[in-house]
Amino acid sequence: METNSSQTQQPSIVAPRIVFTNHVPEAIDSMVEQLGNPPVYVLMDVNTQAFVMPLLQAQSSAVAKATAIITKAGDMNKNLEALSAIWKQLSDSNASRNSVLINVGGGLVSDLGGLAAATYKRGIKVINIPTTLLAAVDASVGGKTAINFNGIKNQIGVFNEPEAVIVSTMFFNTLPQQQLLSGYAELIKHGLLDSTETLDELLSFSVVYPRFNSEALMKVLEDSVMIKARYVRQDFTDRNLRHALNLGHTMAHAIEAYGMEVLSPEPHGYAVAWGLVLELILSQMELGLDDGIVKKLADYVLTNYGAFDIIPQIYDKLIDFMRNDKKNTSPDDINFTLLRRVGEPVIDCSVSSDRIKTAFDTYRTLMKLA
Ligand code: GLY
């Protein structure tokens, strides 16, 4: 795979449609020009509007001339009403089929804007510019779009490849520590899916202020996005191989659901970090993953993310959340992506609730809760 240095003036294009650069306004103008200077619409939420838009408007002539569409922040606003409001603004301003929608923001914006763009006049072009680490490494890449519906997350959506993704670390210097760590858990997941070298590089990189340096992050981010892109390329519509990207997520979704129920929501990436520890424990039990890797990851997660306290009284509750997960086919066993070795995921591994409870016990020991 061809890669160019991210430190150069020119944006480096390391795969079709994914551009890594810290010169975002120039990259937007160049992209819009390559598309033949179509009418441009920029979707952002109220936070991006306040913190990112002034800079882009000042430095990108395409953004300065664009029509801005503002949506509410927060996952609870990733809904039909917000989608319909975007369609209406496109329609009221006579957006044509050759218009381009630029989604500037986190996962909410690319999910919502991606779906709006895929459906408006049967599809207009879309460019994603993620402004959070979590969106850069996950939601903005891979073409998944969705809204929540009928109380279910991401219930309605389509797969729709963006025309381009412009990935930059220039927006991350002001991200709160918790948001940086939350996004970084997805990079660690990609490291586990790739190789011990990538994993070790990630575990030794400092994502904690004041040592955190957004310029230095560019190289590890670039590698990480390309790991995801490799899985996506092999199974765009998520029928089999792409399930590997669910590593850590079956447990994470149960932790998040439990957190919501007890009104103490956990950031997605923190749940993923704890979910990775739990699923590596299961990988050791079911597939013989080296327990040195499990211990190394548990120590890293405990130091940086702390420990989510899985007390024995909530074991059954967490298992119920996992059992209700749409990916499960049997009422008894739960489906996981596990690892035989670093870089060797095994999808669709069924694990019984008794084995999961044993994994919870081991987690308590490794995370110094017992
Ligand atoms: N977030 C996992 C995927 O894009 O498939």
mmCIF file of N, CA and C in Angstrom, residues 135-178:
data_model
loop_
_atom_site.group_PDB
_atom_site.id
_atom_site.type_symbol
_atom_site.label_atom_id
_atom_site.label_comp_id
_atom_site.label_asym_id
_atom_site.label_seq_id
_atom_site.Cartn_x
_atom_site.Cartn_y
_atom_site.Cartn_z
ATOM 1 N N ALA A 135 -14.452 10.051 15.224
ATOM 2 C CA ALA A 135 -15.029 10.072 13.870
ATOM 3 C C ALA A 135 -13.949 9.864 12.815
ATOM 4 N N ALA A 136 -12.744 10.398 13.058
ATOM 5 C CA ALA A 136 -11.670 10.262 12.069
ATOM 6 C C ALA A 136 -11.290 8.802 11.872
ATOM 7 N N VAL A 137 -11.243 8.070 12.976
ATOM 8 C CA VAL A 137 -10.736 6.704 12.880
ATOM 9 C C VAL A 137 -11.856 5.695 12.603
ATOM 10 N N ASP A 138 -13.109 6.126 12.783
ATOM 11 C CA ASP A 138 -14.173 5.142 12.602
ATOM 12 C C ASP A 138 -15.307 5.647 11.705
ATOM 13 N N ALA A 139 -16.198 6.496 12.253
ATOM 14 C CA ALA A 139 -17.465 6.779 11.552
ATOM 15 C C ALA A 139 -17.299 7.410 10.170
ATOM 16 N N SER A 140 -16.255 8.220 9.981
ATOM 17 C CA SER A 140 -16.161 8.955 8.707
ATOM 18 C C SER A 140 -15.694 8.065 7.555
ATOM 19 N N VAL A 141 -15.133 6.903 7.903
ATOM 20 C CA VAL A 141 -14.542 6.017 6.893
ATOM 21 C C VAL A 141 -15.344 4.728 6.818
ATOM 22 N N GLY A 142 -15.705 4.313 5.613
ATOM 23 C CA GLY A 142 -16.348 3.004 5.480
ATOM 24 C C GLY A 142 -17.771 3.058 4.977
ATOM 25 N N GLY A 143 -18.330 4.270 4.864
ATOM 26 C CA GLY A 143 -19.607 4.416 4.174
ATOM 27 C C GLY A 143 -20.854 4.027 4.946
ATOM 28 N N LYS A 144 -20.744 3.808 6.284
ATOM 29 C CA LYS A 144 -21.979 3.523 7.025
ATOM 30 C C LYS A 144 -22.683 4.841 7.342
ATOM 31 N N THR A 145 -23.986 4.910 7.057
ATOM 32 C CA THR A 145 -24.771 6.093 7.401
ATOM 33 C C THR A 145 -26.020 5.605 8.123
ATOM 34 N N ALA A 146 -26.598 6.422 8.990
ATOM 35 C CA ALA A 146 -27.797 5.950 9.705
ATOM 36 C C ALA A 146 -28.424 7.051 10.537
ATOM 37 N N ILE A 147 -29.696 6.813 10.866
ATOM 38 C CA ILE A 147 -30.352 7.560 11.947
ATOM 39 C C ILE A 147 -30.882 6.520 12.948
ATOM 40 N N ASN A 148 -31.142 6.984 14.164
ATOM 41 C CA ASN A 148 -31.810 6.141 15.154
ATOM 42 C C ASN A 148 -33.309 6.194 14.866
ATOM 43 N N PHE A 149 -34.001 5.093 15.129
ATOM 44 C CA PHE A 149 -35.445 5.064 14.821
ATOM 45 C C PHE A 149 -36.130 4.059 15.730
ATOM 46 N N ASN A 150 -37.336 4.426 16.199
ATOM 47 C CA ASN A 150 -38.140 3.509 17.005
ATOM 48 C C ASN A 150 -37.360 3.057 18.245
ATOM 49 N N GLY A 151 -36.565 3.951 18.800
ATOM 50 C CA GLY A 151 -35.798 3.635 20.010
ATOM 51 C C GLY A 151 -34.561 2.781 19.755
ATOM 52 N N ILE A 152 -34.231 2.509 18.513
ATOM 53 C CA ILE A 152 -33.089 1.630 18.216
ATOM 54 C C ILE A 152 -32.009 2.424 17.475
ATOM 55 N N LYS A 153 -30.776 2.303 17.971
ATOM 56 C CA LYS A 153 -29.660 3.047 17.352
ATOM 57 C C LYS A 153 -29.401 2.544 15.932
ATOM 58 N N ASN A 154 -29.134 3.465 15.045
ATOM 59 C CA ASN A 154 -28.722 3.157 13.665
ATOM 60 C C ASN A 154 -29.671 2.210 12.940
ATOM 61 N N GLN A 155 -30.967 2.348 13.231
ATOM 62 C CA GLN A 155 -31.949 1.402 12.681
ATOM 63 C C GLN A 155 -32.183 1.600 11.181
ATOM 64 N N ILE A 156 -32.109 2.855 10.723
ATOM 65 C CA ILE A 156 -32.374 3.132 9.306
ATOM 66 C C ILE A 156 -31.122 3.746 8.687
ATOM 67 N N GLY A 157 -30.628 3.149 7.628
ATOM 68 C CA GLY A 157 -29.435 3.710 7.000
ATOM 69 C C GLY A 157 -29.065 2.973 5.739
ATOM 70 N N VAL A 158 -28.041 3.456 5.088
ATOM 71 C CA VAL A 158 -27.540 2.794 3.878
ATOM 72 C C VAL A 158 -26.016 2.813 3.921
ATOM 73 N N PHE A 159 -25.402 1.974 3.089
ATOM 74 C CA PHE A 159 -23.963 2.050 2.866
ATOM 75 C C PHE A 159 -23.750 3.000 1.694
ATOM 76 N N ASN A 160 -22.966 4.012 1.897
ATOM 77 C CA ASN A 160 -22.757 4.999 0.839
ATOM 78 C C ASN A 160 -21.345 5.569 0.954
ATOM 79 N N GLU A 161 -20.472 5.142 0.051
ATOM 80 C CA GLU A 161 -19.081 5.623 0.081
ATOM 81 C C GLU A 161 -19.035 7.133 -0.133
ATOM 82 N N PRO A 162 -18.371 7.867 0.760
ATOM 83 C CA PRO A 162 -18.200 9.289 0.450
ATOM 84 C C PRO A 162 -17.250 9.457 -0.744
ATOM 85 N N GLU A 163 -17.395 10.588 -1.400
ATOM 86 C CA GLU A 163 -16.482 10.913 -2.502
ATOM 87 C C GLU A 163 -15.050 11.015 -1.965
ATOM 88 N N ALA A 164 -14.945 11.597 -0.782
ATOM 89 C CA ALA A 164 -13.634 11.746 -0.151
ATOM 90 C C ALA A 164 -13.797 11.906 1.350
ATOM 91 N N VAL A 165 -12.736 11.544 2.076
ATOM 92 C CA VAL A 165 -12.660 11.835 3.506
ATOM 93 C C VAL A 165 -11.373 12.628 3.703
ATOM 94 N N ILE A 166 -11.487 13.786 4.330
ATOM 95 C CA ILE A 166 -10.289 14.584 4.602
ATOM 96 C C ILE A 166 -9.979 14.420 6.088
ATOM 97 N N VAL A 167 -8.893 13.694 6.381
ATOM 98 C CA VAL A 167 -8.544 13.395 7.771
ATOM 99 C C VAL A 167 -7.414 14.318 8.202
ATOM 100 N N SER A 168 -7.642 15.011 9.300
ATOM 101 C CA SER A 168 -6.661 15.966 9.803
ATOM 102 C C SER A 168 -6.592 15.866 11.318
ATOM 103 N N THR A 169 -5.423 16.183 11.883
ATOM 104 C CA THR A 169 -5.357 16.230 13.352
ATOM 105 C C THR A 169 -5.442 17.683 13.849
ATOM 106 N N MET A 170 -5.631 18.637 12.908
ATOM 107 C CA MET A 170 -5.602 20.052 13.314
ATOM 108 C C MET A 170 -6.755 20.422 14.257
ATOM 109 N N PHE A 171 -7.796 19.597 14.275
ATOM 110 C CA PHE A 171 -8.942 19.923 15.136
ATOM 111 C C PHE A 171 -8.788 19.335 16.545
ATOM 112 N N PHE A 172 -7.753 18.518 16.755
ATOM 113 C CA PHE A 172 -7.709 17.726 17.990
ATOM 114 C C PHE A 172 -7.005 18.405 19.163
ATOM 115 N N ASN A 173 -6.265 19.510 18.882
ATOM 116 C CA ASN A 173 -5.511 20.147 19.967
ATOM 117 C C ASN A 173 -6.392 20.627 21.107
ATOM 118 N N THR A 174 -7.652 20.935 20.759
ATOM 119 C CA THR A 174 -8.523 21.484 21.797
ATOM 120 C C THR A 174 -9.552 20.460 22.281
ATOM 121 N N LEU A 175 -9.406 19.208 21.825
ATOM 122 C CA LEU A 175 -10.380 18.204 22.278
ATOM 123 C C LEU A 175 -10.179 17.924 23.771
ATOM 124 N N PRO A 176 -11.273 17.780 24.528
ATOM 125 C CA PRO A 176 -11.107 17.402 25.938
ATOM 126 C C PRO A 176 -10.406 16.043 26.043
ATOM 127 N N GLN A 177 -9.652 15.874 27.125
ATOM 128 C CA GLN A 177 -8.899 14.628 27.323
ATOM 129 C C GLN A 177 -9.781 13.381 27.146
ATOM 130 N N GLN A 178 -10.983 13.440 27.714
ATOM 131 C CA GLN A 178 -11.867 12.264 27.650
ATOM 132 C C GLN A 178 -12.219 11.900 26.204
#
